[in-house]
mmCIF file of C-alpha atoms and ligand atoms in Angstrom:
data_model
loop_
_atom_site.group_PDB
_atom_site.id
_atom_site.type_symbol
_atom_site.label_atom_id
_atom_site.label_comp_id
_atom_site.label_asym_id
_atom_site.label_seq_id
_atom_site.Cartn_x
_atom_site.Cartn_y
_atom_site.Cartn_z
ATOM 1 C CA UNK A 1 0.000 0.000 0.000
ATOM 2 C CA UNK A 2 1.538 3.535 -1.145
ATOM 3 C CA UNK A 3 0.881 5.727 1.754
ATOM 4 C CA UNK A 4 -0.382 9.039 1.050
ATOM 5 C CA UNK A 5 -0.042 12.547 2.663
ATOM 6 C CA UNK A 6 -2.934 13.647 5.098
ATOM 7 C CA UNK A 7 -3.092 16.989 4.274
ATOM 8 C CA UNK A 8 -3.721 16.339 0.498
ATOM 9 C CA UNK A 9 -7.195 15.527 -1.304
ATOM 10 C CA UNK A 10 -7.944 11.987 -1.950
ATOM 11 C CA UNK A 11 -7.185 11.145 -5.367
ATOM 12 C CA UNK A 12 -4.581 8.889 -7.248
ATOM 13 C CA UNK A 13 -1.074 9.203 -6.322
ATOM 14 C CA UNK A 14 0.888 12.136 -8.566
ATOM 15 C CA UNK A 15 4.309 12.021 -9.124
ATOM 16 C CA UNK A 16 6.879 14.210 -11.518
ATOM 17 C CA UNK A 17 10.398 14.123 -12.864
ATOM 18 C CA UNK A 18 11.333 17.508 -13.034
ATOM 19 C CA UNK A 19 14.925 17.849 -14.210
ATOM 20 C CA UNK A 20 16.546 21.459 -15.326
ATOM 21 C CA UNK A 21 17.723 21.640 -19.107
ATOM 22 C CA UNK A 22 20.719 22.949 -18.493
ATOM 23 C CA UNK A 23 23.223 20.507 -19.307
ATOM 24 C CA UNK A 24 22.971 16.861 -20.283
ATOM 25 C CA UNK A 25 20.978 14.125 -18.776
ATOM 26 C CA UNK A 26 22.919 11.045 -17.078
ATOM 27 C CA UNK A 27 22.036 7.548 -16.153
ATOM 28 C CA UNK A 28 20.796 9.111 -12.225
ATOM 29 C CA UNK A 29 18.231 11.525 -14.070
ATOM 30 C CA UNK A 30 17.191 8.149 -16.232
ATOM 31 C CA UNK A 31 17.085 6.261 -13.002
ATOM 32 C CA UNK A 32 14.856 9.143 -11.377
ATOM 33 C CA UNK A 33 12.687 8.746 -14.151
ATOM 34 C CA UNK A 34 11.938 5.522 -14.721
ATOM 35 C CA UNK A 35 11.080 5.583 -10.926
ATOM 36 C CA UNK A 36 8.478 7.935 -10.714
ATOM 37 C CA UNK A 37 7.107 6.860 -14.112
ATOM 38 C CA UNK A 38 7.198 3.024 -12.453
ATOM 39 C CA UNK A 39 5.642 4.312 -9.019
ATOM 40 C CA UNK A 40 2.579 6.096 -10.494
ATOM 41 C CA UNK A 41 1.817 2.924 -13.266
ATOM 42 C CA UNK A 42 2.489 0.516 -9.878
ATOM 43 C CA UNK A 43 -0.634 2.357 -7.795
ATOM 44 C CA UNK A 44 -2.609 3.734 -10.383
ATOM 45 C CA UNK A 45 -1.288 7.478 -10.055
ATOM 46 C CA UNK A 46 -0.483 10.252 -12.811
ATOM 47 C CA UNK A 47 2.939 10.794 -13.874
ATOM 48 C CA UNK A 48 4.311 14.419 -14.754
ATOM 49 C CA UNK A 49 7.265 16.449 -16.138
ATOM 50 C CA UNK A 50 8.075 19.528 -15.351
ATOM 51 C CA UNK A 51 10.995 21.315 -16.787
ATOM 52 C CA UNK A 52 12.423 23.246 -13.894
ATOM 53 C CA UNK A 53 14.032 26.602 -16.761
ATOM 54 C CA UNK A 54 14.189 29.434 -14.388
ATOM 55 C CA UNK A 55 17.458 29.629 -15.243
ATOM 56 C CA UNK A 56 16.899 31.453 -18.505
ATOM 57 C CA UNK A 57 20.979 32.011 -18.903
ATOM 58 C CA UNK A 58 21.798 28.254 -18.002
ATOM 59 C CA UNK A 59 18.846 26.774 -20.258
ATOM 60 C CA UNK A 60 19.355 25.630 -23.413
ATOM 61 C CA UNK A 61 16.777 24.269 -26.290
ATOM 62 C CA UNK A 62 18.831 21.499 -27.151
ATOM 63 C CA UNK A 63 18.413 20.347 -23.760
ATOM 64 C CA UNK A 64 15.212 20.358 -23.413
ATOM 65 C CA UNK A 65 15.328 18.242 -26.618
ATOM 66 C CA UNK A 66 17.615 15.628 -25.198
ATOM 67 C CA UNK A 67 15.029 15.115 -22.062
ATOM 68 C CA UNK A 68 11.822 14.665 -24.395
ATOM 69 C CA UNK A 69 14.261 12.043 -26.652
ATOM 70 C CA UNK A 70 15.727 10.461 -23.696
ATOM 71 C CA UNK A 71 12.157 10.014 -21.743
ATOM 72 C CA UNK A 72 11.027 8.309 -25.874
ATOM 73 C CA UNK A 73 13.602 6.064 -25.032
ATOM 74 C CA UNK A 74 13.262 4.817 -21.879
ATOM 75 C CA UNK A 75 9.522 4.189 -23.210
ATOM 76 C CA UNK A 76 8.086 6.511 -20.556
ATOM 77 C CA UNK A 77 4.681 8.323 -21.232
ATOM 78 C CA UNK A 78 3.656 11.732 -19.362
ATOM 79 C CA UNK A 79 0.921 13.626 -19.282
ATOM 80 C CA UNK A 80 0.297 16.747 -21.417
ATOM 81 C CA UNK A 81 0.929 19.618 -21.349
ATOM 82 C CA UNK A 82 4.632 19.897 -19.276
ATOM 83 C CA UNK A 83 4.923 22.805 -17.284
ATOM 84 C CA UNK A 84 7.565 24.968 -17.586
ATOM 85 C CA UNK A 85 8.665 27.048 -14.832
ATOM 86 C CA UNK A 86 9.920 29.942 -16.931
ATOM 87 C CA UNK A 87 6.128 30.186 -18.189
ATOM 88 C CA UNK A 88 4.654 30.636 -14.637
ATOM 89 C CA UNK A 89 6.963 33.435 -13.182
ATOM 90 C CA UNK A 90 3.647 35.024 -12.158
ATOM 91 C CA UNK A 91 2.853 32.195 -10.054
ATOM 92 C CA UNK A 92 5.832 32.302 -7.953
ATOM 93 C CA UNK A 93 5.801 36.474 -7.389
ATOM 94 C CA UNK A 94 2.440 36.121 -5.968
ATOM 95 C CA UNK A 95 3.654 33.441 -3.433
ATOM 96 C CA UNK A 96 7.061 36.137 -3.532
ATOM 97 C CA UNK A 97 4.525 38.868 -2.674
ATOM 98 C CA UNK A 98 2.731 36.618 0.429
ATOM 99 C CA UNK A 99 6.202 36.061 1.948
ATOM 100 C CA UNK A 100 6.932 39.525 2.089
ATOM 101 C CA UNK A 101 3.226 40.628 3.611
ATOM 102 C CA UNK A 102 4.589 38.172 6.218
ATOM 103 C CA UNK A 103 7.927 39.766 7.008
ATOM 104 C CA UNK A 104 10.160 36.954 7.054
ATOM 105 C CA UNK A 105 11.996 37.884 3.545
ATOM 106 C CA UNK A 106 15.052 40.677 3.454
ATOM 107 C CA UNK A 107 16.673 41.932 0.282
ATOM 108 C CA UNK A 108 20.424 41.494 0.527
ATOM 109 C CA UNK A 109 22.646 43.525 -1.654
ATOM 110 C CA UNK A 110 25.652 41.252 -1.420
ATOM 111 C CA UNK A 111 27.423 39.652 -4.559
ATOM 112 C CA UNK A 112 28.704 36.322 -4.402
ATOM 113 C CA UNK A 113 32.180 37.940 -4.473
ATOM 114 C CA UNK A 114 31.929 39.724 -1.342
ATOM 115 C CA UNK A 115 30.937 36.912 0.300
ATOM 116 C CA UNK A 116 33.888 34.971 -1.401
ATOM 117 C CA UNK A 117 36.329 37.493 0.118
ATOM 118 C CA UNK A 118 35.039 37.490 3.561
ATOM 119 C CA UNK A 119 35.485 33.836 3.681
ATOM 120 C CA UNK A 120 38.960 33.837 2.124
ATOM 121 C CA UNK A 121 40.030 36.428 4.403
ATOM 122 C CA UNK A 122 38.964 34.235 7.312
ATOM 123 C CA UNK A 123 39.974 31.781 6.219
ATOM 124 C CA UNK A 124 43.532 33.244 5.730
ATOM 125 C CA UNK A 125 43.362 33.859 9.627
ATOM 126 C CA UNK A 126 42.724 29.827 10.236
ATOM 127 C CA UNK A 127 39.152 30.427 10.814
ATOM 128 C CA UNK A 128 36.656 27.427 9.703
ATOM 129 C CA UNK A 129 33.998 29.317 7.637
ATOM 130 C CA UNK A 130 30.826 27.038 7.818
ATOM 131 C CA UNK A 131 29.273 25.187 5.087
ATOM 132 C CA UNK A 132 25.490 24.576 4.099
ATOM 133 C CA UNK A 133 25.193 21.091 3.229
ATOM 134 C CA UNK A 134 26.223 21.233 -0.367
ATOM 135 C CA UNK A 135 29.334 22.636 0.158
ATOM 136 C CA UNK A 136 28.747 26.377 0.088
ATOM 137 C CA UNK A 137 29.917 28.937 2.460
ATOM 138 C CA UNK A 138 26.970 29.845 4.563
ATOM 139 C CA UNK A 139 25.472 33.673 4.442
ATOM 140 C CA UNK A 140 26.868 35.870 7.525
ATOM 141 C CA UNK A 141 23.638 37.484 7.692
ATOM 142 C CA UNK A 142 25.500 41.118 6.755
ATOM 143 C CA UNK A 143 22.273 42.644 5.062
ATOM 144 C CA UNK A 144 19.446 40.828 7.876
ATOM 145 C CA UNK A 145 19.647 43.935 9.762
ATOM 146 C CA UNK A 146 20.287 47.015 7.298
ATOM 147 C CA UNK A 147 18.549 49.767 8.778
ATOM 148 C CA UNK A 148 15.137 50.224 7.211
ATOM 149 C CA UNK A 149 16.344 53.605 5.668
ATOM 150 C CA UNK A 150 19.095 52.363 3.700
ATOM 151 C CA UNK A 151 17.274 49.307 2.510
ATOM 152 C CA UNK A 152 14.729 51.560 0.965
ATOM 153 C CA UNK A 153 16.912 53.605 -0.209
ATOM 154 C CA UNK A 154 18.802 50.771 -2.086
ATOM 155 C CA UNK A 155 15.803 49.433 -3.166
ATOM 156 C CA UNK A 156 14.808 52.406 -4.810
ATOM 157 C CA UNK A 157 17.885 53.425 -7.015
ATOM 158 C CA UNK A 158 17.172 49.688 -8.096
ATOM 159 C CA UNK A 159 20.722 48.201 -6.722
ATOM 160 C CA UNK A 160 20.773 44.418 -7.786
ATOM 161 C CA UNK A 161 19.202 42.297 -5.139
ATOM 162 C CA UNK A 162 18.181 38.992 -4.058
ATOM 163 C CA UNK A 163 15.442 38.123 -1.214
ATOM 164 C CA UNK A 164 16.764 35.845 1.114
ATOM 165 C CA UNK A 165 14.582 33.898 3.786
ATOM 166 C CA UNK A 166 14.740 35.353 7.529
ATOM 167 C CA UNK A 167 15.333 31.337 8.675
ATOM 168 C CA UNK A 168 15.098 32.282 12.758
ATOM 169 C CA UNK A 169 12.400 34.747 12.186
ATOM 170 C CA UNK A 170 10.068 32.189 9.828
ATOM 171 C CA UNK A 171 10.963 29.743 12.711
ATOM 172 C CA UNK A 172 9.939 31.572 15.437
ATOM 173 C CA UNK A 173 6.376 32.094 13.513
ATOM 174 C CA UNK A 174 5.722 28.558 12.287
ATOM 175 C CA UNK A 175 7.710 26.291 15.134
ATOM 176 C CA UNK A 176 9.453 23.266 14.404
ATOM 177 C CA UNK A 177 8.598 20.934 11.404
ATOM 178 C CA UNK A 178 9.212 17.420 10.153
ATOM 179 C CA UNK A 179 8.738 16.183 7.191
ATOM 180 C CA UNK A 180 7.361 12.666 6.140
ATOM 181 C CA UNK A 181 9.786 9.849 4.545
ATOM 182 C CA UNK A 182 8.160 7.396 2.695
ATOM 183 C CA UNK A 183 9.599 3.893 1.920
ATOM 184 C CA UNK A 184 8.275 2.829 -1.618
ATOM 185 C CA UNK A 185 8.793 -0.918 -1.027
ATOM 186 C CA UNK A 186 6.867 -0.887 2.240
ATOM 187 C CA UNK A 187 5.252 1.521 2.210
ATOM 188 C CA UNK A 188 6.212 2.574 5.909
ATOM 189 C CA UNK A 189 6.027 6.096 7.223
ATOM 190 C CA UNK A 190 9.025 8.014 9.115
ATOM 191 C CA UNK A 191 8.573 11.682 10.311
ATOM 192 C CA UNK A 192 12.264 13.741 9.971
ATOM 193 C CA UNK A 193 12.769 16.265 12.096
ATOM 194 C CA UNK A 194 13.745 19.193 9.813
ATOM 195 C CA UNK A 195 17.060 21.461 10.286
ATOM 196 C CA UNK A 196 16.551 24.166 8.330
ATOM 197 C CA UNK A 197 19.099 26.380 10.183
ATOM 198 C CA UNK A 198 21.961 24.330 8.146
ATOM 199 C CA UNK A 199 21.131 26.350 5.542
ATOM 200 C CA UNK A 200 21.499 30.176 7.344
ATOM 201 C CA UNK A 201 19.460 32.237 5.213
ATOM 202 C CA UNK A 202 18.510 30.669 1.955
ATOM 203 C CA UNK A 203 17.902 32.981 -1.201
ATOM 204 C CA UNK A 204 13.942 32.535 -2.094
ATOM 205 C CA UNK A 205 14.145 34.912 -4.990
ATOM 206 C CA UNK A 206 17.880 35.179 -7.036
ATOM 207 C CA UNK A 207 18.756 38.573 -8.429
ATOM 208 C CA UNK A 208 16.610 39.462 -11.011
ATOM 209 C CA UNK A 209 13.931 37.030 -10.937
ATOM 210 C CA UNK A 210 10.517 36.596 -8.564
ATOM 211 C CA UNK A 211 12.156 33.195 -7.707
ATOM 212 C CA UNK A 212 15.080 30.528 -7.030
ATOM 213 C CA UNK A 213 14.986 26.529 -7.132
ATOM 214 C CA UNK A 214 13.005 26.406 -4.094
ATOM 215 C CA UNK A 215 10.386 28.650 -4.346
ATOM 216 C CA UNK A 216 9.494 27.449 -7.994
ATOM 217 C CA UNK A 217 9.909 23.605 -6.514
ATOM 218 C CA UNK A 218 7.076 23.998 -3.514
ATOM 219 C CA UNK A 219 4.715 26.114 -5.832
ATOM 220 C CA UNK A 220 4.604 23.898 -8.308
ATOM 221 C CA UNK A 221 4.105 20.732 -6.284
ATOM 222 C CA UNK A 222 1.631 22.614 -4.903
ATOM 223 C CA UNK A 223 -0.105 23.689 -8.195
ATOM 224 C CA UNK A 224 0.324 20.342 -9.421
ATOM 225 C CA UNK A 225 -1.012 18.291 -6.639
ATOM 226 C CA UNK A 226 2.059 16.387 -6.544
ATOM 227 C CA UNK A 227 1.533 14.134 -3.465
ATOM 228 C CA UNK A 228 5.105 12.345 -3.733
ATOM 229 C CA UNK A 229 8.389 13.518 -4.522
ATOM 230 C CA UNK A 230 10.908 11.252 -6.099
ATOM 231 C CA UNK A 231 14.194 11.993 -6.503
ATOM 232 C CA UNK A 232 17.584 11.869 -6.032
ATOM 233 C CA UNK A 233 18.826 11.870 -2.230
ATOM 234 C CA UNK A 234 21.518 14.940 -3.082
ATOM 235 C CA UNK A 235 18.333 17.120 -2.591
ATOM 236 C CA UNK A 236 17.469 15.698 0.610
ATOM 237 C CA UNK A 237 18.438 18.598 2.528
ATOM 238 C CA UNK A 238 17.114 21.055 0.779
ATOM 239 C CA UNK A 239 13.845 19.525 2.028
ATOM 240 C CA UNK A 240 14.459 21.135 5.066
ATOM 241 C CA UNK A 241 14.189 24.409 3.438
ATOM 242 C CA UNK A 242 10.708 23.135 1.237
ATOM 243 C CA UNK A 243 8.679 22.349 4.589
ATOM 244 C CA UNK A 244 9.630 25.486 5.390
ATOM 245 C CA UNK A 245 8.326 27.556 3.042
ATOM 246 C CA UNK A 246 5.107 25.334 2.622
ATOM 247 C CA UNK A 247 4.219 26.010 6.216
ATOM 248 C CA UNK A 248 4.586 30.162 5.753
ATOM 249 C CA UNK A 249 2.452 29.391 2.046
ATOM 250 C CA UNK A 250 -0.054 27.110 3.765
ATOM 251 C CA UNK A 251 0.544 24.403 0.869
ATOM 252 C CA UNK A 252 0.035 21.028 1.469
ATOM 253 C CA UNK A 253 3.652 18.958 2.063
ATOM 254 C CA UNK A 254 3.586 15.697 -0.428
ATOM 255 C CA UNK A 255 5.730 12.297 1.081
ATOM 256 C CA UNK A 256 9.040 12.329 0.352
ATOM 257 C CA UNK A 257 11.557 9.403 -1.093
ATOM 258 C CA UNK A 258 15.077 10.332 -1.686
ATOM 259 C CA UNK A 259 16.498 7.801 -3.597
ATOM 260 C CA UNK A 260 19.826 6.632 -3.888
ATOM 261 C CA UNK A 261 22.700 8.059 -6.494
ATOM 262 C CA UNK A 262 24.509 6.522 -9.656
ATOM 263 C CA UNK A 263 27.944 6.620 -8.226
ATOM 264 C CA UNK A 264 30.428 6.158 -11.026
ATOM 265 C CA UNK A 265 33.772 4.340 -11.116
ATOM 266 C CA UNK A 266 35.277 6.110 -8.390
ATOM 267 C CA UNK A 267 32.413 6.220 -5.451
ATOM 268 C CA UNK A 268 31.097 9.786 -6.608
ATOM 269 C CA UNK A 269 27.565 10.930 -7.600
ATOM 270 C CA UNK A 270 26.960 11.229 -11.628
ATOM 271 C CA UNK A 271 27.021 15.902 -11.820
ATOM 272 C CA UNK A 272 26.464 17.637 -15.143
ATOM 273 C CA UNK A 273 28.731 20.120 -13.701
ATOM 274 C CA UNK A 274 31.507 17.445 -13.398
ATOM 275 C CA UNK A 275 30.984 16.537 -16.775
ATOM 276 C CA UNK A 276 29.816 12.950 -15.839
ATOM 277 C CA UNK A 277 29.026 10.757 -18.990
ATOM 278 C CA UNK A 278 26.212 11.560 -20.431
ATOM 279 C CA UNK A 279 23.115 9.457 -20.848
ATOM 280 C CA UNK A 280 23.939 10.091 -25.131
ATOM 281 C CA UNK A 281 27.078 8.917 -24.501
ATOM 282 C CA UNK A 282 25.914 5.667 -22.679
ATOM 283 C CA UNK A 283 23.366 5.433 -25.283
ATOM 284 C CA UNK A 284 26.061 5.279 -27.983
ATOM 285 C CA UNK A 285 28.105 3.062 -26.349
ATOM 286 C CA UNK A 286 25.193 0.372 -26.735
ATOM 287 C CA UNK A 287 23.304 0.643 -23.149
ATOM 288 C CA UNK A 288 20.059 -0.903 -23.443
ATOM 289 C CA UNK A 289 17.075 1.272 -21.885
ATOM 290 C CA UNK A 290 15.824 -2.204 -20.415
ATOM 291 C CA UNK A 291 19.043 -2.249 -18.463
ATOM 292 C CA UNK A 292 18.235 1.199 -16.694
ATOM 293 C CA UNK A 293 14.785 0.169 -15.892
ATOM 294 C CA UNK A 294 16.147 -2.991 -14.570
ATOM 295 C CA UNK A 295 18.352 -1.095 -11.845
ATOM 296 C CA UNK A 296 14.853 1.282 -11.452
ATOM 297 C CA UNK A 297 13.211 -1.909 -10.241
ATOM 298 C CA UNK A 298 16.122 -3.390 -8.233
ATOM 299 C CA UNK A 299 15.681 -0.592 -5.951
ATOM 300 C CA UNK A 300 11.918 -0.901 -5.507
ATOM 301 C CA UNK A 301 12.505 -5.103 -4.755
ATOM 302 C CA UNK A 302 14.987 -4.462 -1.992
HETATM 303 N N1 LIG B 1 15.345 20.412 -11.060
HETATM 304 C C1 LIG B 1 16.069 19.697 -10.066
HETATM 305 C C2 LIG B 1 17.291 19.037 -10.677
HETATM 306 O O1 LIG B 1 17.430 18.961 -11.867
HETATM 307 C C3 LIG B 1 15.226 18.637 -9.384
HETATM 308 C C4 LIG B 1 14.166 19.243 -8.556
HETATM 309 C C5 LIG B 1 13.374 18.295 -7.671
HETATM 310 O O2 LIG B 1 13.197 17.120 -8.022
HETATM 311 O O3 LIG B 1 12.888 18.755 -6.655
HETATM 312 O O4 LIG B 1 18.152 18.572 -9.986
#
């Protein structure tokens, strides 16, 4: 029995693949796939794909052409029509607009290179700057508490901006949260508790746009009445930051399944950015799609 989220309307199960065309698939996007696409035909549910193109610089056609040929492939069939974030910006500056009416958003004027010098120039001194958990250098929190004044001010001349999430003050309004784990195979429940502090202040909206990755990515689950989230376990943390921001938007919070990575040769995860082979390459060196799906299905049988 697939266990389903209370807060949702009964219905069948709805999951999504929602990968970003901005470089090439590999054989863990595949993998994500053919999971979802499996889960939903398993217990009767709907199966979507959403093409996650905020980033209008990092996006590319071609990409978007590779995921449609690549899904062919792997025999998959989703429902019509995809979304695509960069056609719903509206969408995410009203739920923008609702976290500001609620105070817990700042603008903050810094530019990744300031922060990149503070950091260097502690860590010059032997101070241990800390991390969020993918490796970045955690926000110092230097524009939380601009004076009113100036941040008008700033604001007003239009100086380039980003809104970044007020964690302790969206905390101290919605309490702690967990969020639910589900176990596909089982179908077992486990609450997590949620640490969203790990992340400092998180940017909701990046410079330029009403948005980031996880405003776009609770909206649209939201939107979509996506009631489980399947994917790959390198987002798991930024769950922390998702339950967040559905408590403050009052949307309901699907189940959650982080599944497992495609490690290659030498123990680390599949990255576009590391210029992992590419699902086309695999492809061309002869791997069968029926081979994919069969590691898909090894990991719902164990
Ligand atoms: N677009 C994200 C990616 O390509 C996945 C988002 C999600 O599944 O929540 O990694």
């Amino acid at each position: 029995m697939l266990p389903f989220p209370t807060d949702h309307p009964q219905g069948p199960p709805v999951f999504r693949f929602a990968p970003s065309p901005n470089g090439p698939l590999h054989r863990g996007h595949a993998l994500s796939a053919i999971l979802n696409a499996e889960l939903a035909r398993r217990h009767g549910g709907r199966f979507l794909l959403r093409i996650e193109d905020i980033d209008a610089e990092r996006s590319r056609k071609e990409h978007l052409a590779a995921i449609d040929d690549a899904l062919r492939w792997l025999g998959l069939v989703w429902e019509q029509p995809v979304r695509q974030q960069s056609q719903h910006m509206d969408d995410y500056a009203r739920a923008l607009d609702e976290l500001k009416r609620k105070d817990v958003l700042y603008p903050c004027f810094c530019t990744r290179g300031a922060l990149a010098a503070k950091v260097a120039a502690a860590e010059a001194r032997g101070v241990e700057w800390l991390r969020d958990p993918d490796g970045a250098p955690l926000y110092d929190g230097a524009c939380r508490d601009l004076p009113s004044m100036e941040r008008e001010a700033r604001l007003a001349i239009g100086e380039a901006h980003q809104w970044r999430l007020n964690m302790r003050k969206a905390l101290a309004l919605i309490g702690p949260l967990v969020w639910r784990r589900f176990n596909p195979q089982t179908g077992a429940t486990m609450d997590v508790v949620a640490n969203p502090l790990r992340w400092a202040d998180p940017v909701i909206a990046r410079k330029g746009l009403p948005t980031s990755y996880h405003l776009s990515v609770v909206v649209d689950d939201a939107l979509q009445g996506v009631t489980h989230v399947v994917r790959g376990s390198d987002l798991e943390a930024a769950t922390d930051i998702h339950v967040v921001l559905q408590k403050l938007l009052a949307l309901p919070q699907p189940l959650y399944w982080h599944h497992p990575l495609v490690m290659d040769g030498e123990g680390h995860k599949l990255a576009k950015s590391k210029g992992s082979q590419s699902l086309q390459d695999e492809r061309a060196a002869g791997i069968a799609a029926h081979s994919l799906q069969a590691e898909a299905f090894l990991l719902l049988a164990q």
